Amino acid sequence: MSKIIASAAIRGAHKIVANAEEKVKKAIDKHGEKQEIGFPNTGYYLPITYGITGKKVENLKDAMDVIGMCKKLLPPAPKANNPLPYLAPALDAGMVNFWATEVAEAIRYLEDPNYYAQGEDPPDDKLWVGAADDIILRKRGVEFVDGSAPGFAAILGAAPSPEVAKNIAQELLEKSLYVFMGGQDEHGNTFSQQLRDAGMDIGWSTRLVPFSDSAAAGAAFAVGFATRAAMSFGGIEPGDYRKILIYNKDRVFAFAMTMGLVTDEWYAQGTGVVNYGFPVIADTPIPEVLPTGICTYEHVISNVPHDQIVAKSTEVRGLKVTIAKVPVPVAYGPAFEGERVRGDDIYTEMGGGKTQAVELVEMKDMNAIEDGKVTVIGKDLKDIDPGTRMALGIYVEVAGRQMQKDFEPILERQIHHLLNYAQGIMHIGQRDIAWVRINKGSVEKGFALEHIGKILHAKFHGDFGSILDKVQVTIFTEEDKVKELTEKARGMYKTRDERLADMKDETTDPFYSCTLCQSFAPNHVCVVTPERPGLCGAYNWLDCKASNEINPTGPNQPVEKGDIIDKTYGVWTGVNEFVKKASRGNVESVDAYGILRQPMTSCGCFEAIAAMLWTCQGFMTVDRDYKGMTPVGMKFTTLAGTVGGGAVTPGFVGHSKFYITSKKFLSAEGGILRMVWMPKKLKEEIAERFNKVAAELGHPDLLDKIADETVGVTEEEVLAYITEKGHPVLSMDPLM
Ligand code: SF4
Ligand code: ZN
């Protein structure tokens, strides 16, 4: 490593550690050593510190310990006449800089809890979102695992203009990368504000993540995210720093870009990033570091022009990008999935309650349709004034030797993300509550309604070529025609729903497995039955069956039930054999319908998690969207951190929201008649189905007797409420 960089990085780290130490001291004077600190909603404490050293920072005393660790590892500041340091001390300085920055940021969260915006995307009056919480980690991190996002670019500073920033960001997005942003250039400009000024939406949902106005925090939040991904998805133990660094070097395609004057502190961030095997690319002339063999990507490349910076970065990092080519005049790829279309930008809006929009996939005979034919019936985009609403019907007819009626809903569900992948097109909902917005920019580029058909034709062939040979698409905007299609579709939805609703576990064999989540929870297996969908809510029995037929060696395998061992708890010899094998011997037996003895494993992407409340002798369940405290004394994220990972945890089980209203929901121990607490919004969401099942059980008003956060978040408050309401659990036998 260049001596200039090494010295600068060490000087920078000294400043950062000194600054953090001062902050900790001041905070201790003000709040005392026992004051709790941390990043919001995470089970990973200060993630880099926790991942690399195993140290859990829970209070200010722990923070002081970390400062001590920093000082111990930090090489002495280079003096003018000192022999200059070489690589290792600079890398140590880079690492120490992250720990100290995390401590300083934890104190910022303590002193100014509203400094950063909460949630995925900043509101218009805020720019920075701060550290990602565990919900974002699970949702977004899995994209790094399944390859839909190969990695991220961490940008420090600002581009020379909003236009240049926009071009760079768009180029990165087209490669499906996340863009993490932090810091300001020497003029006080920030990349995030530049993107906003150029009219781009920023936030996690557009993959343009504005972490912090501080470069140190921006880099630490980005690297903290990568560190947590290694622990969460790679199953690496906190403190196993070697594995964490190697996981990132090998699996996360990340690099840092510095834009503008590089300060000593930035050099410290840069060397910190190099520790993880991420190269640093600068737009200014700084000394370069080329590979020395110590780590593959130990690179600093300097003075790269802006129109080449993305190409250079991906080349240095060795990123191979495959962009799905579909014949449309706008950019297309997963990076555009979260992009919103709103306000003045809307060219047309279809569905969403204002007009009818519907989509239907139907199987046809091979000879009845023509592959690739796209017809638009009614007005097209060029025929209407901007701002006009239209009705919309998307009717996809498919045929193929391997095609089955059961695959229709699976193909239909793809329409959502396949349309969202197109830049400037937003798709929400499904079936007869679809909602599509198209922005002005894409219409200017020549986007027309036939392109919806072209996208579906190309992608259906690409992704489902094994089951279909022909795809024909008709787009309706004529109101009468849309109405006609809607009626036809409703009839078909009903038949589909009844088909699964009529199926019973008792009379169905085989069940299906799902092991999709083993990529990050190696012992996890979902056994999916007609009455018990996978815990993520995305796979029901029919989906698994179809997926197995489409891809026979894939993650969904038939599970022969074998002999019944316990009817009440839902235990079968065949299921146990399968689970034992699929969990590599870690799980020998599971209860499909129980929580207390040996519930199914939970991976981490469950929609909700149920827990036993002993004082009430009942269950609570909490879903991912509820961020507050629960009567079991833990928030959803803590529960997910404790129970996830593919373990069997008696007393806790992850499940889909739909499963709550299945008659088999924890039926071994009393089912919904024992449900005593749920978040209010979840109650509202499932009310219709819940009330139906409750009525069948003879308790039509059960939902009102179930407490929620407006009643309280302690077992005592819940008990008082259910006692007052005469909840049926009170007359049930105690469980233990
Ligand atoms: Fe499959 Fe279960 Fe993971 Fe859902 S949670 S993807 S059903 S393994
Ligand atoms: Zn999962």
XYZ file of C-alpha atoms and ligand atoms in Angstrom:
745
model
C 0.000 0.000 0.000
C 1.160 3.469 -0.706
C 2.798 5.023 2.294
C 0.874 8.208 1.715
C -2.447 6.381 1.937
C -1.370 4.337 4.941
C -0.248 7.407 6.880
C -3.364 9.338 5.952
C -5.630 6.445 6.958
C -3.918 6.126 10.341
C -4.106 9.877 10.935
C -7.787 9.776 9.966
C -8.551 6.893 12.315
C -6.840 8.752 15.193
C -9.165 11.710 14.655
C -12.227 9.478 14.449
C -11.371 7.533 17.604
C -10.558 10.717 19.543
C -13.847 12.230 18.476
C -15.806 9.103 19.474
C -14.025 8.948 22.829
C -14.988 12.508 23.595
C -18.609 11.750 22.712
C -18.695 8.688 24.983
C -17.171 10.628 27.873
C -19.674 13.447 27.519
C -22.542 10.975 27.296
C -21.367 9.143 30.413
C -21.195 12.454 32.314
C -24.732 13.185 31.257
C -26.456 9.793 31.456
C -24.166 7.499 33.465
C -22.409 4.334 32.358
C -25.498 2.162 32.493
C -27.367 4.181 29.869
C -28.481 1.810 27.096
C -27.394 2.593 23.551
C -27.632 0.904 20.184
C -28.959 1.061 16.670
C -32.755 0.828 16.299
C -34.593 -2.509 15.951
C -31.685 -4.838 15.559
C -30.513 -8.005 17.221
C -26.959 -7.375 16.004
C -25.957 -4.558 18.407
C -23.352 -2.364 16.680
C -22.984 -4.764 13.786
C -19.367 -4.348 12.669
C -18.079 -4.360 16.233
C -20.292 -7.352 17.052
C -19.461 -9.294 13.893
C -15.713 -8.732 13.954
C -15.055 -8.912 17.705
C -18.159 -10.588 19.172
C -18.513 -7.621 21.596
C -22.121 -6.699 22.337
C -22.438 -2.963 22.890
C -25.524 -2.465 25.031
C -24.641 0.561 27.157
C -22.178 3.395 27.491
C -19.774 1.306 29.513
C -19.558 -1.185 26.642
C -18.988 1.772 24.329
C -16.043 2.862 26.472
C -14.664 -0.692 26.269
C -14.810 -0.439 22.484
C -12.887 2.827 22.573
C -10.282 0.966 24.639
C -10.150 -1.783 22.008
C -9.729 0.835 19.294
C -6.836 2.500 21.057
C -5.138 -0.819 21.608
C -5.291 -1.813 17.951
C -4.683 1.622 16.491
C -1.121 2.016 15.199
C 0.746 5.094 16.477
C 0.142 8.234 14.476
C 2.912 8.614 11.897
C 5.258 11.542 12.503
C 7.018 13.399 9.765
C 10.379 11.794 10.490
C 8.981 8.350 11.425
C 9.472 5.374 9.162
C 6.122 5.082 7.430
C 3.750 2.237 8.055
C 2.886 -0.542 5.648
C -0.342 -2.347 4.842
C -1.453 -4.181 7.976
C -1.458 -1.193 10.359
C -3.451 0.798 7.822
C -6.009 -1.975 7.533
C -6.239 -2.100 11.323
C -6.766 1.645 11.345
C -9.547 1.187 8.813
C -11.270 -1.384 11.001
C -10.867 0.651 14.187
C -12.402 3.599 12.373
C -15.594 1.551 11.862
C -15.875 0.541 15.525
C -15.360 4.116 16.700
C -17.843 5.397 14.125
C -20.467 2.900 15.258
C -20.038 4.055 18.833
C -20.333 7.707 17.808
C -23.477 6.940 15.793
C -25.052 4.972 18.660
C -24.600 8.092 20.789
C -26.180 10.162 18.049
C -29.216 7.853 18.199
C -29.307 8.410 21.961
C -28.996 12.197 21.856
C -31.058 12.839 18.740
C -33.381 9.894 18.039
C -35.092 11.684 15.155
C -31.919 12.678 13.377
C -32.450 9.929 10.816
C -35.752 9.140 9.115
C -37.440 5.913 10.107
C -38.509 3.150 7.749
C -37.317 2.332 4.273
C -37.589 5.660 2.516
C -36.978 9.207 3.755
C -39.980 11.564 3.668
C -39.589 14.681 1.520
C -38.352 16.819 4.431
C -35.569 14.429 5.425
C -32.622 13.124 3.495
C -30.947 10.431 5.595
C -32.237 7.047 6.739
C -29.443 5.903 9.067
C -28.631 2.290 9.925
C -30.871 -0.392 8.404
C -33.008 -2.256 10.926
C -33.433 -6.033 10.881
C -36.641 -5.942 8.847
C -34.839 -4.153 6.044
C -31.901 -6.500 6.471
C -34.042 -9.590 5.992
C -36.054 -8.187 3.141
C -33.155 -6.663 1.238
C -30.337 -8.920 2.387
C -32.005 -11.946 0.857
C -31.639 -10.259 -2.526
C -27.889 -10.431 -2.070
C -28.250 -14.151 -1.362
C -30.576 -15.061 -4.215
C -28.646 -12.942 -6.675
C -31.353 -10.433 -7.541
C -28.924 -7.812 -6.236
C -25.307 -8.814 -6.802
C -23.976 -6.216 -4.379
C -23.640 -2.522 -3.687
C -21.687 0.587 -4.509
C -20.855 2.762 -1.511
C -20.534 6.352 -2.681
C -18.798 8.927 -0.500
C -19.118 12.576 -1.394
C -20.903 14.098 -4.363
C -20.751 14.213 -8.137
C -19.896 17.466 -9.950
C -23.588 17.934 -10.825
C -27.008 16.326 -10.300
C -26.967 15.120 -13.921
C -23.685 13.295 -13.476
C -24.978 11.796 -10.211
C -28.116 10.621 -11.960
C -26.189 9.026 -14.818
C -23.922 7.173 -12.426
C -26.837 6.013 -10.267
C -28.804 4.829 -13.268
C -25.874 2.888 -14.605
C -25.443 1.183 -11.238
C -29.162 0.389 -11.016
C -29.144 -1.164 -14.449
C -26.562 -3.565 -13.100
C -29.041 -4.322 -10.278
C -26.664 -2.922 -7.644
C -27.718 -1.082 -4.529
C -26.298 2.417 -4.156
C -25.335 3.298 -0.582
C -24.577 6.974 -0.027
C -22.850 8.998 2.658
C -20.849 12.131 3.262
C -20.396 15.425 1.463
C -17.801 16.773 -0.894
C -15.603 19.769 -0.086
C -18.409 22.123 -1.200
C -21.008 20.546 1.092
C -22.826 18.786 -1.747
C -24.210 15.307 -1.251
C -24.874 12.577 -3.791
C -28.297 11.893 -2.241
C -29.489 15.476 -2.613
C -28.138 15.525 -6.150
C -30.253 12.488 -7.031
C -33.295 14.171 -5.541
C -32.539 17.340 -7.456
C -32.349 15.254 -10.622
C -35.858 13.981 -9.900
C -35.010 10.521 -8.584
C -36.756 8.847 -5.626
C -34.330 7.810 -2.933
C -34.701 5.120 -0.274
C -34.397 1.366 0.114
C -37.295 0.725 -2.240
C -35.478 2.326 -5.176
C -32.122 0.852 -4.107
C -30.721 4.396 -3.723
C -30.024 4.394 -0.006
C -29.093 7.716 1.614
C -27.353 6.531 4.791
C -25.842 9.618 6.380
C -24.446 13.075 5.803
C -21.313 11.823 7.538
C -18.980 9.859 5.289
C -17.776 7.808 8.240
C -21.319 6.829 9.188
C -22.269 6.169 5.569
C -19.369 3.770 5.148
C -19.993 2.136 8.531
C -23.717 1.613 7.836
C -22.931 0.071 4.441
C -20.271 -2.236 5.837
C -22.462 -2.947 8.878
C -25.177 -4.134 6.531
C -22.707 -6.451 4.793
C -21.440 -7.725 8.165
C -24.964 -8.548 9.328
C -25.754 -10.248 6.025
C -22.790 -12.564 6.625
C -24.074 -13.423 10.123
C -27.725 -13.681 9.159
C -27.574 -15.339 5.755
C -24.147 -16.942 5.916
C -24.796 -18.365 9.385
C -21.445 -17.022 10.621
C -20.932 -16.651 14.365
C -20.292 -13.148 15.746
C -16.577 -12.752 16.393
C -15.530 -15.078 13.576
C -14.007 -12.134 11.762
C -12.068 -14.195 9.236
C -15.197 -15.866 7.920
C -17.109 -12.594 7.833
C -14.431 -10.899 5.761
C -14.109 -13.889 3.427
C -17.884 -14.199 2.996
C -18.029 -10.608 1.872
C -14.993 -10.832 -0.351
C -16.363 -13.917 -2.109
C -20.087 -13.305 -2.143
C -20.889 -9.614 -2.015
C -19.942 -7.644 -5.075
C -19.309 -4.326 -3.466
C -16.996 -1.419 -4.024
C -16.595 2.120 -2.750
C -16.484 5.232 -4.929
C -15.063 8.419 -3.512
C -16.150 11.583 -5.250
C -14.409 14.807 -4.464
C -11.484 15.718 -2.220
C -10.313 12.714 -0.215
C -9.598 13.616 3.417
C -7.610 11.662 5.999
C -10.876 10.382 7.450
C -11.951 9.175 4.020
C -8.687 7.296 3.688
C -9.563 5.586 6.948
C -12.984 4.600 5.549
C -11.291 3.422 2.386
C -8.833 1.138 4.139
C -11.676 -0.144 6.308
C -13.589 -1.054 3.180
C -10.503 -2.726 1.685
C -10.511 -5.087 4.709
C -13.724 -6.558 3.352
C -12.208 -7.123 -0.054
C -14.079 -4.199 -1.564
C -12.009 -2.039 -3.937
C -12.049 1.759 -3.786
C -12.406 3.818 -6.965
C -11.771 7.555 -6.817
C -12.555 10.334 -9.254
C -9.648 12.412 -8.004
C -5.906 11.813 -8.352
C -4.870 9.908 -5.230
C -2.080 7.372 -4.870
C -3.121 3.993 -6.238
C -2.880 0.645 -4.531
C -2.663 -2.359 -6.772
C -3.042 -5.997 -5.756
C -0.159 -7.326 -3.720
C -1.586 -10.748 -3.227
C -2.628 -10.095 0.365
C -6.249 -9.959 -0.622
C -7.696 -10.312 -4.093
C -9.374 -6.946 -4.346
C -6.970 -4.869 -2.397
C -7.304 -2.080 -4.826
C -7.434 1.662 -4.866
C -7.857 3.087 -8.368
C -7.687 6.809 -8.850
C -8.610 9.629 -11.177
C -11.306 7.751 -13.083
C -13.513 9.962 -15.310
C -17.206 9.973 -14.375
C -18.444 8.433 -17.581
C -16.162 5.450 -16.993
C -16.413 5.117 -13.243
C -19.162 2.479 -13.160
C -17.593 0.367 -15.882
C -14.211 0.600 -14.163
C -15.646 -0.292 -10.751
C -17.513 -3.353 -11.960
C -14.498 -4.440 -13.959
C -12.148 -4.131 -10.975
C -14.560 -6.004 -8.748
C -15.084 -8.685 -11.386
C -18.825 -8.268 -11.541
C -20.624 -10.278 -14.164
C -24.002 -8.794 -14.820
C -26.740 -10.413 -16.788
C -29.449 -8.041 -17.818
C -32.616 -9.640 -19.048
C -33.285 -8.271 -22.510
C -36.914 -7.565 -23.214
C -38.031 -5.655 -26.286
C -39.218 -2.441 -24.650
C -38.080 1.173 -25.097
C -37.412 1.685 -21.351
C -34.769 0.222 -19.051
C -35.764 -3.127 -17.597
C -34.468 -5.017 -14.551
C -35.141 -5.900 -10.899
C -33.635 -2.612 -9.789
C -36.740 -0.771 -10.952
C -39.068 -2.942 -8.910
C -39.451 -0.536 -6.016
C -39.624 2.631 -8.073
C -42.732 4.737 -7.512
C -44.685 6.783 -10.005
C -46.618 9.637 -8.486
C -47.889 13.182 -8.644
C -47.195 15.167 -11.777
C -45.167 12.319 -13.107
C -48.196 10.124 -13.756
C -49.128 9.825 -17.402
C -51.960 7.412 -16.791
C -53.369 5.451 -13.894
C -55.411 2.284 -14.258
C -57.258 0.514 -11.454
C -56.516 1.230 -7.814
C -60.193 1.709 -7.014
C -60.771 4.606 -9.420
C -61.203 2.475 -12.542
C -61.408 -1.272 -12.966
C -58.172 -3.155 -13.640
C -57.954 -6.894 -13.845
C -55.462 -9.537 -14.879
C -55.988 -13.136 -15.806
C -53.850 -16.008 -17.044
C -55.747 -18.816 -18.690
C -54.616 -22.112 -20.136
C -55.656 -22.792 -23.717
C -55.274 -25.542 -26.295
C -52.111 -25.445 -28.343
C -53.993 -24.678 -31.541
C -56.239 -22.011 -30.081
C -53.602 -19.287 -29.682
C -50.729 -17.719 -31.547
C -47.402 -17.321 -29.790
C -46.160 -13.748 -29.482
C -49.390 -12.156 -30.654
C -50.175 -8.964 -28.724
C -53.439 -7.116 -29.327
C -54.580 -3.834 -27.786
C -58.341 -3.321 -27.746
C -59.350 0.227 -26.921
C -57.314 3.413 -26.580
C -53.548 3.202 -26.323
C -51.339 5.625 -24.400
C -50.753 7.920 -27.382
C -54.541 8.317 -27.788
C -55.127 9.905 -24.394
C -54.120 13.156 -22.700
C -51.567 12.970 -19.910
C -53.309 12.563 -16.553
C -56.227 10.539 -17.947
C -57.413 7.419 -16.139
C -58.268 4.265 -18.034
C -59.697 0.846 -17.308
C -57.307 -2.034 -17.914
C -57.605 -5.735 -18.604
C -54.500 -7.892 -19.055
C -55.500 -11.236 -20.485
C -52.727 -13.764 -21.002
C -53.473 -17.022 -22.759
C -50.843 -19.721 -22.487
C -50.469 -23.175 -23.915
C -47.882 -25.903 -23.609
C -47.538 -29.639 -23.472
C -46.511 -29.475 -19.802
C -48.962 -26.723 -18.876
C -51.644 -27.449 -16.251
C -54.628 -25.516 -14.984
C -52.972 -25.383 -11.539
C -50.136 -23.297 -12.915
C -52.401 -20.432 -13.958
C -52.265 -18.556 -10.622
C -48.504 -18.978 -10.422
C -47.974 -17.406 -13.819
C -50.537 -14.746 -13.014
C -48.649 -13.778 -9.870
C -45.539 -13.062 -11.968
C -47.262 -10.181 -13.732
C -46.693 -8.011 -10.681
C -42.915 -8.078 -10.611
C -42.470 -8.479 -14.356
C -44.256 -5.188 -15.019
C -42.570 -3.480 -12.094
C -39.181 -4.298 -13.592
C -39.894 -1.844 -16.392
C -38.627 1.646 -15.630
C -41.481 4.075 -15.149
C -44.155 1.400 -14.718
C -45.579 0.778 -11.264
C -47.742 -2.252 -10.525
C -49.550 -2.904 -7.244
C -52.020 -5.626 -6.239
C -53.191 -8.585 -8.289
C -56.278 -10.237 -9.741
C -59.240 -7.813 -9.969
C -57.626 -5.254 -7.666
C -54.615 -4.593 -9.853
C -53.315 -1.038 -10.064
C -50.950 0.269 -12.716
C -49.318 3.650 -13.151
C -47.196 4.646 -16.123
C -45.013 7.740 -15.988
C -44.598 10.452 -18.557
C -40.936 9.688 -19.159
C -41.616 6.187 -20.408
C -44.393 7.307 -22.729
C -41.991 9.919 -24.133
C -39.513 7.118 -24.775
C -42.160 5.295 -26.780
C -43.677 2.944 -24.230
C -47.096 1.725 -25.419
C -49.562 -0.786 -23.999
C -48.411 -3.490 -26.401
C -45.122 -3.494 -24.469
C -46.931 -4.979 -21.475
C -47.668 -7.930 -23.736
C -44.116 -8.025 -25.064
C -42.708 -8.119 -21.534
C -44.993 -10.960 -20.468
C -44.314 -12.911 -23.638
C -40.523 -12.616 -23.299
C -40.350 -13.278 -19.581
C -42.881 -16.128 -19.474
C -40.859 -17.916 -22.134
C -37.607 -17.145 -20.367
C -38.662 -18.161 -16.871
C -41.227 -20.884 -17.616
C -40.039 -22.304 -20.902
C -40.243 -25.793 -19.420
C -44.028 -25.670 -19.101
C -45.245 -23.414 -21.866
C -44.781 -23.141 -25.599
C -47.140 -20.326 -26.522
C -48.055 -16.996 -24.940
C -50.640 -14.664 -26.402
C -51.572 -11.387 -24.727
C -54.592 -9.142 -25.122
C -54.748 -5.733 -23.440
C -58.151 -4.135 -23.008
C -58.806 -0.512 -22.152
C -62.382 -0.397 -23.428
C -64.539 -0.295 -20.334
C -67.129 -2.851 -21.442
C -64.478 -5.314 -22.447
C -62.666 -4.851 -19.122
C -65.926 -5.459 -17.315
C -66.502 -8.637 -19.283
C -63.011 -9.901 -18.527
C -63.443 -9.032 -14.848
C -66.573 -11.160 -14.592
C -64.932 -14.081 -16.300
C -61.865 -13.714 -14.059
C -63.906 -13.571 -10.854
C -65.524 -16.874 -11.760
C -62.115 -18.413 -12.292
C -60.633 -16.999 -9.084
C -63.534 -18.495 -7.168
C -63.007 -21.942 -8.632
C -59.291 -21.717 -7.852
C -59.883 -20.620 -4.260
C -62.438 -23.294 -3.605
C -60.128 -25.918 -4.955
C -57.635 -25.273 -2.181
C -60.249 -24.359 0.410
C -61.898 -27.741 -0.057
C -58.683 -29.649 0.409
C -57.987 -31.182 3.787
C -54.695 -32.394 5.204
C -56.364 -35.671 6.203
C -57.292 -36.572 2.661
C -54.211 -35.204 0.885
C -51.023 -37.083 0.156
C -48.310 -36.083 -0.542
C -47.559 -32.815 1.214
C -44.750 -30.673 -0.218
C -41.521 -29.403 1.230
C -39.947 -26.011 0.724
C -36.249 -25.652 1.368
C -35.738 -22.389 -0.454
C -34.589 -20.732 2.753
C -31.805 -23.217 3.378
C -29.498 -20.833 1.562
C -29.343 -18.868 4.796
C -30.978 -21.156 7.376
C -29.335 -24.487 6.527
C -31.496 -26.709 8.764
C -34.786 -25.104 7.899
C -37.546 -26.914 6.056
C -41.175 -25.873 5.632
C -43.637 -28.744 5.293
C -46.480 -27.251 3.296
C -49.900 -28.865 3.567
C -53.233 -27.756 2.096
C -54.164 -26.279 5.466
C -50.754 -24.913 6.388
C -48.933 -22.634 3.903
C -45.208 -21.975 4.135
C -44.371 -19.547 6.917
C -43.371 -16.742 4.555
C -46.902 -16.729 3.139
C -45.612 -16.976 -0.428
C -46.040 -20.728 -0.943
C -49.208 -22.712 -0.461
C -49.651 -26.396 -1.260
C -50.740 -25.777 -4.846
C -47.803 -23.453 -5.451
C -45.383 -26.064 -4.183
C -47.000 -28.761 -6.301
C -46.804 -26.606 -9.391
C -43.261 -25.530 -8.663
C -42.282 -29.182 -8.274
C -43.757 -30.031 -11.617
C -42.073 -27.077 -13.282
C -38.746 -27.856 -11.642
C -38.707 -31.471 -10.349
C -35.284 -31.220 -8.687
C -35.992 -27.815 -7.152
C -36.697 -26.744 -3.572
C -40.250 -28.133 -3.471
C -40.354 -31.896 -3.166
C -43.302 -34.207 -2.547
C -43.375 -35.486 1.043
C -45.209 -38.793 1.422
C -47.048 -38.698 4.749
C -46.445 -42.310 5.741
C -48.184 -43.567 8.888
C -49.887 -41.250 11.285
C -48.177 -41.023 14.676
C -50.315 -38.328 16.288
C -53.461 -36.985 14.667
C -53.921 -34.069 17.074
C -50.386 -32.703 16.813
C -50.011 -33.547 13.132
C -47.128 -36.011 13.208
C -46.464 -38.537 10.436
C -43.627 -41.018 9.906
C -43.000 -39.908 6.319
C -42.894 -36.219 7.239
C -40.456 -36.909 10.073
C -38.195 -38.944 7.817
C -38.190 -36.154 5.273
C -37.520 -33.408 7.812
C -34.700 -35.414 9.386
C -32.994 -35.869 6.056
C -33.596 -32.307 4.840
C -32.315 -30.842 8.119
C -29.205 -33.017 7.936
C -30.244 -34.937 11.036
C -30.776 -31.810 13.140
C -34.534 -32.129 13.484
C -36.013 -35.570 14.125
C -39.703 -34.902 14.552
C -42.062 -31.957 14.109
C -45.624 -31.109 15.130
C -47.481 -29.529 12.234
C -50.265 -28.216 14.472
C -48.557 -27.373 17.763
C -46.269 -24.797 19.351
C -45.262 -26.236 22.731
C -43.556 -29.572 22.046
C -41.629 -29.555 18.787
C -42.944 -26.889 16.433
C -41.626 -26.640 12.893
C -38.366 -24.838 12.311
C -38.455 -21.100 11.615
C -36.103 -19.635 9.047
C -36.450 -15.884 9.514
C -38.788 -14.748 6.774
C -42.010 -15.667 8.561
C -44.828 -13.177 8.145
C -45.747 -13.485 11.815
C -44.524 -15.272 14.883
C -46.662 -16.827 17.604
C -45.518 -17.152 21.201
C -46.962 -18.699 24.338
C -48.123 -16.274 27.049
C -48.091 -18.399 30.198
C -49.946 -16.059 32.551
C -52.860 -15.968 30.128
C -52.497 -19.593 29.085
C -52.922 -18.311 25.565
C -51.017 -17.380 22.415
C -50.043 -14.071 20.970
C -48.890 -13.487 17.452
C -47.115 -10.502 15.954
C -46.482 -9.692 12.329
C -43.500 -8.062 10.679
C -45.187 -4.700 10.202
C -45.800 -4.135 13.898
C -42.784 -2.357 15.314
C -43.733 -1.953 18.962
C -43.293 -4.056 22.089
C -45.325 -7.251 22.553
C -46.597 -8.975 25.722
C -43.890 -11.618 25.500
C -41.401 -8.821 26.236
C -39.784 -8.738 22.798
C -40.326 -6.822 19.588
C -40.804 -8.670 16.318
C -37.173 -8.132 15.333
C -35.867 -9.563 18.590
C -38.205 -12.528 18.263
C -37.047 -13.055 14.699
C -33.426 -12.904 15.806
C -34.043 -15.356 18.658
C -36.259 -17.880 16.906
C -35.132 -17.595 13.255
C -32.181 -19.364 11.717
C -33.809 -22.748 11.240
C -34.066 -23.928 14.839
C -36.955 -25.641 16.645
C -37.908 -23.399 19.583
C -40.714 -24.822 21.746
C -43.175 -22.095 22.704
C -42.481 -20.075 19.541
C -43.303 -20.694 15.906
C -43.092 -18.614 12.743
C -46.115 -18.778 10.459
C -47.909 -17.080 7.589
C -50.745 -14.639 8.242
C -53.093 -16.868 6.281
C -52.404 -19.808 8.597
C -54.003 -17.937 11.523
C -57.385 -18.489 9.919
C -56.775 -22.143 9.083
C -58.605 -24.636 11.267
C -55.270 -26.335 11.805
C -53.611 -23.238 13.330
C -52.012 -24.522 16.552
C -55.090 -26.718 16.808
C -53.322 -29.260 19.033
C -53.293 -26.675 21.802
C -56.628 -24.983 21.229
C -56.142 -22.965 18.026
C -57.538 -19.466 17.737
C -59.664 -20.008 20.838
C -56.411 -19.498 22.723
C -55.390 -16.371 20.791
C -55.236 -13.507 23.301
C -53.138 -10.768 21.652
C -52.486 -9.540 18.092
C -51.487 -6.139 16.686
C -54.545 -4.070 15.813
C -53.679 -3.761 12.131
C -53.236 -7.500 11.776
C -56.634 -8.041 13.387
C -58.190 -5.721 10.848
C -56.367 -7.311 7.968
C -57.571 -10.853 8.634
C -60.926 -9.953 10.217
C -63.167 -11.293 7.471
C -61.694 -14.792 7.371
C -61.089 -14.836 11.121
C -64.695 -14.028 11.966
C -65.889 -16.806 9.694
C -63.722 -19.436 11.386
C -64.515 -18.069 14.858
C -68.247 -18.264 14.121
C -67.875 -21.863 13.022
C -66.193 -22.567 16.356
C -69.159 -20.998 18.155
C -67.451 -17.699 19.078
C -68.491 -15.150 16.439
C -67.257 -12.221 18.574
C -63.859 -13.719 19.415
C -61.866 -11.040 17.592
C -63.171 -8.332 19.959
C -62.043 -10.350 22.940
C -58.484 -10.453 21.692
C -56.277 -7.711 23.122
C -54.008 -5.512 21.005
C -51.451 -2.768 21.630
C -54.183 -0.251 22.386
C -55.122 -2.446 25.363
C -51.589 -3.091 26.493
C -48.282 -4.794 25.847
C -47.817 -6.695 29.116
C -49.240 -10.065 30.065
C -50.983 -8.467 33.068
C -52.817 -5.963 30.899
C -53.794 -8.698 28.463
C -55.050 -10.926 31.277
C -57.165 -8.122 32.746
C -58.672 -7.430 29.325
C -59.529 -11.017 28.416
C -60.975 -11.583 31.888
C -63.202 -8.544 31.513
C -64.267 -9.664 28.034
C -64.904 -13.295 28.985
C -62.415 -14.740 26.486
C -62.981 -18.483 25.830
C -59.434 -19.335 26.966
C -60.573 -18.724 30.549
C -62.698 -21.841 30.494
C -60.117 -24.033 28.776
C -57.871 -26.505 30.598
C -54.438 -25.081 31.417
C -51.700 -26.206 29.037
C -49.114 -27.141 31.651
Fe -40.077 -21.843 1.323
Fe -40.642 -21.785 3.876
Fe -38.713 -20.209 2.927
Fe -41.268 -19.693 2.361
S -40.290 -19.667 4.376
S -39.574 -19.697 0.926
S -42.105 -21.742 2.231
S -38.709 -22.441 3.007
Zn -37.510 -18.306 5.077
